[in-house]
Every structure is written in structure tokens, then in C-alpha cells.
Rosetta silent file (secondary structure, phi, psi, omega in degrees, C-alpha in Angstrom):
SEQUENCE: EASVGYGDRAVNLHNDYTGEEPDIIFVYLGCNDFAYYKDTFGEAADVNYATLITDNGDGTFTYAVPATTCEAYAIMLHKATNRYSDAKIYCMTSTARRETDYTGDSYPDAGQPTAYSAELQKVAQYFGFPVIDLENAIPKEVELFDKYIGDKRAHANALGMDQISNEVLSV
SCORE:     score description
SCORE:     0.000 S_00000001
   1 L     0.000  -25.218 -176.859  106.250  101.966   97.835 S_00000001
   2 L   -65.647  -28.165 -174.402  108.733  103.879   99.994 S_00000001
   3 L   -88.639   -4.741 -178.902  106.032  106.013  101.562 S_00000001
   4 L  -104.506  155.157 -176.163  103.789  103.188  102.703 S_00000001
   5 L   -58.194  -33.358 -178.525  104.189  101.038  105.795 S_00000001
   6 L   -83.340   -4.239 -179.319  104.695   97.827  103.828 S_00000001
   7 L   -90.064 -134.689 -175.987  107.401   99.452  101.707 S_00000001
   8 H   -67.389  -27.465 -179.110  110.778  100.794  102.716 S_00000001
   9 H   -59.664  -30.668 -178.788  109.595  102.171  106.053 S_00000001
  10 H   -65.084  -20.100 -178.537  109.272   98.620  107.381 S_00000001
  11 H  -117.674   14.314  178.810  113.046   98.172  107.060 S_00000001
  12 L  -121.405   52.061 -179.154  114.195  101.659  108.052 S_00000001
  13 L  -103.901    4.721 -179.318  113.651  101.527  111.795 S_00000001
  14 L   -99.764  173.253  179.014  117.350  101.639  112.661 S_00000001
  15 L   -99.476  112.311 -178.520  119.710  104.566  113.135 S_00000001
  16 L   -64.813  -25.730 -175.040  121.858  105.061  110.047 S_00000001
  17 L   -84.769  -38.233 -177.919  124.333  107.233  111.951 S_00000001
  18 L  -101.851  -16.948 -176.952  125.022  105.067  114.998 S_00000001
  19 L    81.278    3.805 -179.982  124.122  101.671  113.567 S_00000001
  20 L   -66.128  136.432  177.828  121.748  101.020  116.453 S_00000001
  21 L  -107.188  148.795  178.164  119.056   98.447  115.755 S_00000001
  22 L   -69.918  140.154  174.243  115.705   98.362  117.552 S_00000001
  23 L   -87.599  -33.375 -178.233  115.327   95.861  120.389 S_00000001
  24 E  -132.652  137.326  176.552  111.559   96.243  120.445 S_00000001
  25 E  -125.572  126.625  174.510  109.210   97.241  117.628 S_00000001
  26 E  -106.301  125.373 -178.289  105.615   98.283  118.250 S_00000001
  27 E  -107.924  112.637 -179.500  103.386   98.120  115.204 S_00000001
  28 E  -119.907   93.753 -174.421  100.315  100.355  115.437 S_00000001
  29 L  -131.336  164.373  172.333   98.576  100.172  112.100 S_00000001
  30 L   108.725  -15.777 -176.367   95.184  100.095  110.549 S_00000001
  31 H   -61.686  -55.671 -179.499   93.595  103.371  111.724 S_00000001
  32 H   -67.893  -37.721  178.854   93.701  105.209  108.426 S_00000001
  33 H   -62.159  -43.580  178.556   93.124  102.003  106.482 S_00000001
  34 H   -59.747  -42.825 -175.158   90.056  101.265  108.567 S_00000001
  35 H   -74.821  -39.591 -170.857   88.694  104.754  108.010 S_00000001
  36 H  -106.855  -21.647 -171.990   89.438  105.228  104.331 S_00000001
  37 L  -124.119   39.117 -178.394   89.862  101.809  102.742 S_00000001
  38 H   -56.578  -36.248 -177.082   87.116   99.626  104.190 S_00000001
  39 H   -67.227  -24.121 -178.431   86.285   98.279  100.754 S_00000001
  40 H  -117.637   18.476 -178.853   89.805   96.932  100.267 S_00000001
  41 L   -66.026  -42.990  177.956   90.647   96.014  103.869 S_00000001
  42 L    80.783 -176.585  178.182   90.221   92.311  103.191 S_00000001
  43 L  -130.681  144.812 -178.188   90.242   89.356  105.545 S_00000001
  44 H   -59.797  -35.105 -178.544   93.178   87.473  107.010 S_00000001
  45 H   -63.674  -21.555 -178.987   91.734   84.136  105.847 S_00000001
  46 H   -89.747   -5.044 -179.486   92.068   85.301  102.237 S_00000001
  47 L   -75.960  122.369  175.793   95.782   86.069  102.468 S_00000001
  48 L  -100.723   93.917 -174.287   97.792   83.544  100.462 S_00000001
  49 H   -61.751  -32.285 -178.064  101.206   83.907  102.082 S_00000001
  50 H   -65.466  -35.960  178.613  102.864   81.546   99.587 S_00000001
  51 H   -92.417  -20.337 -179.617  102.059   83.775   96.615 S_00000001
  52 H   -76.863  -38.644 -175.869  102.333   87.055   98.543 S_00000001
  53 E  -127.702  111.836 -178.607  105.872   86.428   99.830 S_00000001
  54 E  -106.239  123.660  176.682  108.264   84.419   97.668 S_00000001
  55 E   -79.810  119.369 -178.685  111.542   83.175   99.131 S_00000001
  56 L   -80.323   -4.117  177.014  114.186   83.573   96.424 S_00000001
  57 L    82.086   -2.079 -178.883  116.425   81.034   98.169 S_00000001
  58 L  -122.834   21.533 -178.734  119.327   83.454   98.557 S_00000001
  59 L    89.747   -0.859  177.433  118.183   85.365  101.636 S_00000001
  60 L  -113.284  164.233 -178.685  116.035   87.744   99.618 S_00000001
  61 E  -133.537  150.603  172.564  112.302   87.796   99.045 S_00000001
  62 E  -112.934  134.231 -176.591  109.992   88.967   96.293 S_00000001
  63 E  -114.162  134.469  174.190  106.695   90.491   97.352 S_00000001
  64 L   -72.145  159.448  175.097  103.501   90.624   95.329 S_00000001
  65 L   -74.206  122.881 -176.661  101.680   93.942   95.118 S_00000001
  66 L   -70.667  140.651  177.478   99.126   93.809   97.932 S_00000001
  67 L   -99.981  -15.079 -177.593   95.466   94.108   96.993 S_00000001
  68 L  -135.054  164.414  175.170   94.198   94.483  100.559 S_00000001
  69 H   -61.926  -40.366  179.249   95.237   96.045  103.841 S_00000001
  70 H   -59.701  -41.055  177.818   95.635   92.555  105.315 S_00000001
  71 H   -66.673  -43.075  179.010   98.094   91.639  102.561 S_00000001
  72 H   -62.886  -38.880  177.983  100.038   94.888  102.993 S_00000001
  73 H   -63.119  -42.340  178.790  100.163   94.265  106.748 S_00000001
  74 H   -62.928  -43.430  178.761  101.533   90.761  106.161 S_00000001
  75 H   -62.311  -46.042 -179.388  104.243   92.098  103.846 S_00000001
  76 H   -60.254  -45.144  179.631  105.191   94.800  106.340 S_00000001
  77 H   -64.297  -40.475  178.460  105.430   92.309  109.223 S_00000001
  78 H   -63.731  -46.754  179.700  107.508   89.916  107.131 S_00000001
  79 H   -60.291  -44.540 -178.026  109.899   92.655  106.034 S_00000001
  80 H   -64.864  -44.797 -178.005  110.312   93.973  109.582 S_00000001
  81 H   -71.064  -32.444  177.286  110.932   90.552  111.114 S_00000001
  82 H   -69.827  -42.048 -178.964  113.306   89.568  108.327 S_00000001
  83 H   -74.635  -38.962 -176.358  115.290   92.827  108.628 S_00000001
  84 L  -117.014   62.935 -173.042  115.215   93.018  112.443 S_00000001
  85 L   -64.254  -21.975  179.420  115.352   89.344  113.354 S_00000001
  86 L   -89.890   -9.025 -177.863  116.660   90.044  116.877 S_00000001
  87 L   -81.690  146.007  171.844  113.914   92.550  117.744 S_00000001
  88 E   -86.688  124.769 -177.367  110.832   91.617  119.730 S_00000001
  89 E  -109.685  129.477  175.077  107.809   92.726  117.690 S_00000001
  90 E  -118.963  134.607  174.634  104.466   93.585  119.244 S_00000001
  91 E  -101.811  150.791 -179.478  101.408   94.436  117.186 S_00000001
  92 E  -128.800  142.249  176.373   98.698   96.728  118.506 S_00000001
  93 L   -76.049  170.876  175.338   95.047   97.032  117.586 S_00000001
  94 L   -74.870  153.014  172.199   93.469  100.345  116.664 S_00000001
  95 L   -79.128  159.882 -178.610   92.030  102.564  119.334 S_00000001
  96 L   -73.242  164.304  176.093   88.271  103.075  119.335 S_00000001
  97 L   -98.865  171.326  176.607   86.456  105.995  117.725 S_00000001
  98 L   -56.772  150.115 -175.267   84.062  108.443  119.308 S_00000001
  99 L   -75.999  -16.382  179.875   80.803  106.871  120.389 S_00000001
 100 L  -100.020 -179.029  178.367   78.603  109.213  118.337 S_00000001
 101 L   -95.091   35.013  176.192   78.402  109.765  114.610 S_00000001
 102 L   -52.411  130.922 -178.636   80.361  113.013  114.875 S_00000001
 103 L  -123.113   -5.788 -177.959   81.693  113.813  111.421 S_00000001
 104 L   -38.610  -93.095  179.869   83.299  117.271  111.764 S_00000001
 105 L   -96.357    0.783 -174.207   87.013  116.654  111.683 S_00000001
 106 L   -90.383  176.141  176.433   86.653  112.961  112.368 S_00000001
 107 L   -72.447  117.461 -177.695   86.430  110.044  109.994 S_00000001
 108 L   -64.903  134.122  175.652   82.875  110.165  108.674 S_00000001
 109 L    52.142   31.916 -175.534   80.759  107.123  109.381 S_00000001
 110 L   -74.790  -29.581 -177.368   83.820  105.193  110.477 S_00000001
 111 L    68.596 -153.747  179.384   82.169  103.272  113.291 S_00000001
 112 L  -107.390  146.398 -175.236   84.400  101.172  115.507 S_00000001
 113 L   -85.610   12.556 -172.046   87.478   99.293  114.241 S_00000001
 114 H   -53.002  -52.118 -177.538   86.831   96.108  116.229 S_00000001
 115 H   -65.633  -36.155 -179.633   86.240   93.762  113.282 S_00000001
 116 H   -71.544  -40.509  175.844   89.131   95.245  111.310 S_00000001
 117 H   -60.399  -37.257  179.340   91.500   94.983  114.266 S_00000001
 118 H   -61.595  -37.252  178.786   90.498   91.328  114.564 S_00000001
 119 H   -68.114  -42.175  178.190   91.646   90.721  110.979 S_00000001
 120 H   -66.720  -33.766  176.168   95.016   92.369  111.617 S_00000001
 121 H   -60.676  -41.003  179.671   95.354   90.303  114.799 S_00000001
 122 H   -63.244  -39.092  177.359   94.974   87.140  112.729 S_00000001
 123 H   -66.134  -44.427  178.348   97.766   88.270  110.402 S_00000001
 124 H   -60.175  -40.558 -179.697   99.987   89.083  113.413 S_00000001
 125 H   -67.273  -31.675  175.856   99.217   85.685  114.910 S_00000001
 126 H   -56.522  -40.190 -179.911  100.236   83.998  111.656 S_00000001
 127 L   -86.473   -3.234  178.106  103.716   85.411  112.264 S_00000001
 128 L    81.833   19.513 -179.133  103.575   84.569  115.971 S_00000001
 129 L   -89.415  137.721  174.441  103.563   88.158  117.220 S_00000001
 130 L   -67.995  150.046 -179.287  101.787   89.085  120.438 S_00000001
 131 E  -118.927  130.501  177.187   98.951   91.587  120.046 S_00000001
 132 E  -100.849  122.667 -177.913   98.212   94.401  122.491 S_00000001
 133 L   -83.837  115.864 -179.349   94.547   95.395  122.514 S_00000001
 134 L  -105.871    5.175 -173.638   94.198   99.191  122.485 S_00000001
 135 L   -56.296  -34.648 -178.661   90.489   99.414  121.760 S_00000001
 136 L  -102.940   11.345  179.699   89.713  100.623  125.278 S_00000001
 137 L   -69.064  -33.049  180.000   92.882  102.678  125.806 S_00000001
 138 L  -112.118  125.316  179.550   91.125  105.862  124.665 S_00000001
 139 L   -60.075  140.116  179.986   87.664  106.620  126.087 S_00000001
 140 L   -83.926  -20.306 -176.232   84.912  106.647  123.440 S_00000001
 141 L   -60.092  133.484 -175.612   82.731  109.162  125.280 S_00000001
 142 H   -52.223  -43.022 -175.337   82.528  112.421  123.356 S_00000001
 143 H   -70.537  -14.813 -179.938   83.417  114.556  126.364 S_00000001
 144 H  -108.473  -30.457 -172.454   86.639  112.566  126.947 S_00000001
 145 H   -53.507  -50.853 -175.501   87.741  111.488  123.465 S_00000001
 146 H   -67.301  -15.912  176.454   89.135  114.847  122.322 S_00000001
 147 H   -68.024  -28.645 -174.181   91.165  115.093  125.526 S_00000001
 148 H  -108.322  -17.218 -177.440   93.306  112.180  124.306 S_00000001
 149 E  -113.691  119.013 -172.835   93.196  112.504  120.518 S_00000001
 150 L   -71.358  -29.847 -174.697   94.959  115.535  119.061 S_00000001
 151 L  -113.933   14.639 -179.001   93.342  115.653  115.646 S_00000001
 152 L    61.025   19.199 -178.717   89.845  114.392  116.514 S_00000001
 153 L  -122.934  -90.243 -173.865   90.576  111.338  114.388 S_00000001
 154 L  -141.423   -3.489 -172.800   92.983  108.618  115.436 S_00000001
 155 L   -98.819  113.175 -175.430   96.271  110.241  116.356 S_00000001
 156 E   -67.118  143.440  171.397   96.891  110.396  120.067 S_00000001
 157 L   -88.445 -166.666 -177.494   98.227  113.530  121.721 S_00000001
 158 H   -60.120  -43.628  178.661  100.567  113.356  124.755 S_00000001
 159 H   -64.983  -38.958  177.453   97.748  112.294  127.114 S_00000001
 160 H   -65.370  -39.101  177.622   96.585  109.685  124.606 S_00000001
 161 H   -65.736  -32.846  173.842  100.114  108.338  124.269 S_00000001
 162 H   -62.076  -42.684  178.907  100.200  108.011  128.061 S_00000001
 163 H   -61.998  -45.784  179.351   97.030  105.915  127.845 S_00000001
 164 H   -64.446  -41.692  178.626   98.513  103.760  125.094 S_00000001
 165 H   -60.559  -40.192  178.019  101.793  103.437  127.026 S_00000001
 166 H   -60.738  -40.023  177.726   99.888  102.229  130.069 S_00000001
 167 H   -65.473  -42.833 -179.497   98.290   99.478  127.968 S_00000001
 168 H   -63.196  -43.874 -176.933  101.677   98.506  126.518 S_00000001
 169 H   -71.105  -18.500 -179.788  103.326   98.406  129.945 S_00000001
 170 L   -80.164   -7.806 -179.121  100.542   96.228  131.333 S_00000001
 171 L   -84.191    0.000    0.000  101.515   93.389  128.979 S_00000001
């Protein structure tokens, strides 16, 4: 659980050496889940928050093992907001994929993440977090896409991060 976003990483966003806590948290999730786990992505309407997150009544919570990406996302958001209650949390949708069915180094047959991003938006909205739409931050055209994405998949390079930053700053 420590290596996944809904595990320990969700509560380790601070600096252990200085004690500094984040003022702002940007959550950019779903790219790999969209590409590799479509069958278990799930839908926000199916998330039962009452059984997924149990308040133990003493300031601690017990979390069910998530069966879907939507459930894991909900757990991660709950953990982050509970741990960093003073931080402003913004969720971000996935960026788009190349417009063709290029499969070389890219996610094969991945399509566009629009419907999956919509499900994560619903989970974010359940918690009251604003959502920044990044679908058009990276151009889909083949001749431009690789200019902004370093690994031909979903991970932005410096130019891509500039594009994403521009979207974030426009909010």
C-alpha cells in the first residue's frame, strides 16, 4: 500500500526535516489507471463512501481495500485532506492522448481519457475539491504531442509542464 497513491504517499507530502506542510496540493492522477486498468476503473456513482471510509470516532479512519480506481482515488483524497486539513487541494484531469492509434511507445489502444476523467471529477466534487481540466493542455496532434510529452505516453517534459502550469495558473 505504501507505493500506491491511495496508500502512504497520500500522507507524505510534507518535509520531514523542516516540518513544512503543503499550502496547496495538486492531484494529477488517473493516466496510468486509464491506460492499464480500464476494466477496474469503475464509476463514481458506485462508490459507497460509508463502507469505503469508516470513521473510528477517535480521529482515525479505517479504509476498505479499493476494488476500483474511483475507490482508490476517494481514499487518497480523504487521506490527503484529513492529513493536510489546512491545504487547498486541487484535482486535475488527465491530459489527452495522441490523436492517432500510434502504439509504439505509447499506451496501446488507450483512446482519450475524457470519460474516465469525468468519473474522477465526480469523486473530487464529492469532497468539494475544484477540478482543473487539462484535457486540452497538451496538443493531440501527432506532430506536436511528442514535443510536450517526454515518454510518448502521459508524462510531461519541461515544455509540457509549462503547458500544464499555464492551465493551473488560469484558474
